[in-house]
Amino acid sequence: MCAALFCYIGIETGFTGWISSFSVIEKVCNKNQATQLVSSFWIIMTAFRVISLFFRGRISSKITFSLISMFLVFSTGSIFTYLGEYKIAVVLSSLLSAVSMAFLYPMLFAIPQQFEMELTTRQIANICIFISLGEALIPSLIGILMGAVWA
């Protein structure tokens, strides 16, 4: 669970940093529009996290919804990129990624409950530490990797 949350939070944080930088560098939008895109990502994610509460305890439905959202991210992003419509590709992919990630987050926390696991205070503290490490390390590592690949 620690590893899953480490990766999830890191990817979530890294994605919002990446999408704004990518949008400006590739001239898909200006800085103000990139900021609005990131804000929209967080608003959509928050709204769908609330919606995902109605799927409480149903891990299989959350997985299904997340997989459908991920497929939509890939397919719409690919189609619009192929058509040269980069702005539409970036906006749709960002918002659909927010939907997908919104359903994954509560699912990760439902895993111990689903398998009737008792978490100790120490285990919860470890989870919090891994979440913080993921938030700090994953975006940094992705940034270094992307810099090396596109330099």
XYZ file of C-alpha atoms in Angstrom:
151
model
C 0.000 0.000 0.000
C 2.901 2.348 0.785
C 4.419 1.767 -2.648
C 1.087 2.279 -4.403
C 0.415 5.575 -2.630
C 4.046 6.651 -3.136
C 3.611 6.243 -6.894
C 0.063 7.582 -7.038
C 0.718 10.850 -5.187
C 3.990 11.359 -7.044
C 2.328 10.883 -10.408
C -0.598 13.106 -9.441
C 1.691 15.948 -8.370
C 4.124 15.420 -11.223
C 1.350 15.381 -13.813
C 0.036 18.798 -12.815
C 3.544 20.247 -12.953
C 4.248 18.580 -16.258
C 1.024 19.554 -17.995
C 1.468 23.264 -17.316
C 5.135 23.236 -18.381
C 4.419 21.155 -21.488
C 1.517 23.374 -22.513
C 3.595 26.549 -22.321
C 6.826 25.136 -23.806
C 5.018 23.515 -26.728
C 2.939 26.698 -27.222
C -0.322 24.845 -26.746
C -1.457 27.670 -24.479
C -0.090 30.669 -22.634
C 0.827 30.790 -18.925
C -2.624 31.956 -17.815
C -4.360 29.202 -19.760
C -1.891 26.625 -18.401
C -2.721 27.778 -14.877
C -6.425 27.438 -15.646
C -5.803 23.947 -17.009
C -4.073 22.858 -13.792
C -6.846 24.430 -11.705
C -9.431 22.610 -13.825
C -7.542 19.358 -13.267
C -7.764 19.768 -9.471
C -11.414 20.873 -9.573
C -12.424 17.881 -11.728
C -10.392 15.542 -9.528
C -12.032 16.875 -6.370
C -15.522 16.621 -7.855
C -14.980 13.041 -8.993
C -13.452 12.066 -5.640
C -16.738 13.135 -4.084
C -18.637 11.139 -6.719
C -16.407 8.121 -6.048
C -17.667 8.091 -2.450
C -20.929 6.698 -3.779
C -18.966 3.670 -5.005
C -17.694 3.067 -1.471
C -16.606 -0.485 -0.887
C -16.944 -1.429 -4.541
C -13.338 -1.730 -5.631
C -14.210 -3.545 -8.845
C -16.450 -0.684 -10.058
C -13.732 1.875 -9.233
C -11.139 -0.165 -11.113
C -13.485 -0.474 -14.095
C -14.202 3.264 -14.124
C -10.488 4.097 -13.795
C -9.565 1.736 -16.631
C -12.251 3.212 -18.894
C -10.989 6.723 -18.073
C -7.383 5.719 -18.774
C -8.427 4.211 -22.104
C -10.247 7.442 -22.970
C -7.157 9.477 -22.018
C -4.978 7.411 -24.310
C -7.412 7.197 -27.216
C -8.587 10.829 -27.262
C -5.060 12.126 -26.682
C -3.725 9.960 -29.510
C -6.503 10.830 -31.942
C -6.310 14.586 -31.431
C -2.505 14.556 -31.445
C -2.577 12.648 -34.732
C -5.001 15.242 -36.121
C -2.664 18.033 -35.007
C -5.149 19.391 -32.467
C -2.692 19.609 -29.569
C -4.746 21.969 -27.430
C -7.780 19.664 -27.513
C -5.528 16.668 -26.825
C -3.914 18.331 -23.810
C -7.178 19.604 -22.322
C -9.144 16.367 -22.782
C -6.274 14.174 -21.625
C -5.742 16.328 -18.541
C -9.382 16.335 -17.527
C -9.874 12.622 -18.194
C -6.692 11.886 -16.222
C -8.202 13.791 -13.315
C -11.292 11.586 -13.480
C -9.202 8.431 -13.601
C -6.967 9.472 -10.718
C -9.956 10.564 -8.654
C -11.304 7.020 -8.625
C -7.926 5.435 -7.892
C -7.223 7.410 -4.712
C -10.169 6.216 -2.590
C -9.741 2.733 -4.032
C -6.224 2.563 -2.613
C -7.554 3.456 0.811
C -10.348 0.889 0.486
C -7.929 -1.996 -0.045
C -7.226 -2.633 3.674
C -10.938 -2.431 4.417
C -11.778 -4.790 1.544
C -9.377 -7.421 2.870
C -10.349 -6.721 6.506
C -6.845 -5.631 7.461
C -6.204 -3.739 10.669
C -3.743 -0.870 10.271
C -1.624 0.122 13.250
C -0.584 3.675 14.016
C 2.930 2.841 12.858
C 1.680 1.517 9.523
C -0.418 4.643 8.990
C 2.625 6.804 9.817
C 4.667 4.842 7.251
C 1.952 5.392 4.656
C 2.046 9.148 5.325
C 5.835 9.185 5.000
C 5.706 7.302 1.692
C 3.018 9.665 0.390
C 5.242 12.658 1.181
C 8.293 11.005 -0.354
C 6.355 10.172 -3.509
C 5.109 13.735 -3.767
C 8.688 15.018 -3.598
C 10.689 12.366 -5.447
C 8.577 11.187 -8.394
C 8.103 14.641 -10.012
C 11.825 15.356 -9.546
C 12.854 12.048 -11.094
C 10.429 12.450 -13.988
C 11.732 15.983 -14.575
C 15.337 14.755 -14.675
C 14.376 11.906 -17.005
C 12.402 14.156 -19.348
C 15.240 16.686 -19.370
C 17.711 13.969 -20.327
C 15.471 12.563 -23.071
C 14.474 15.871 -24.675
C 17.722 17.780 -24.145
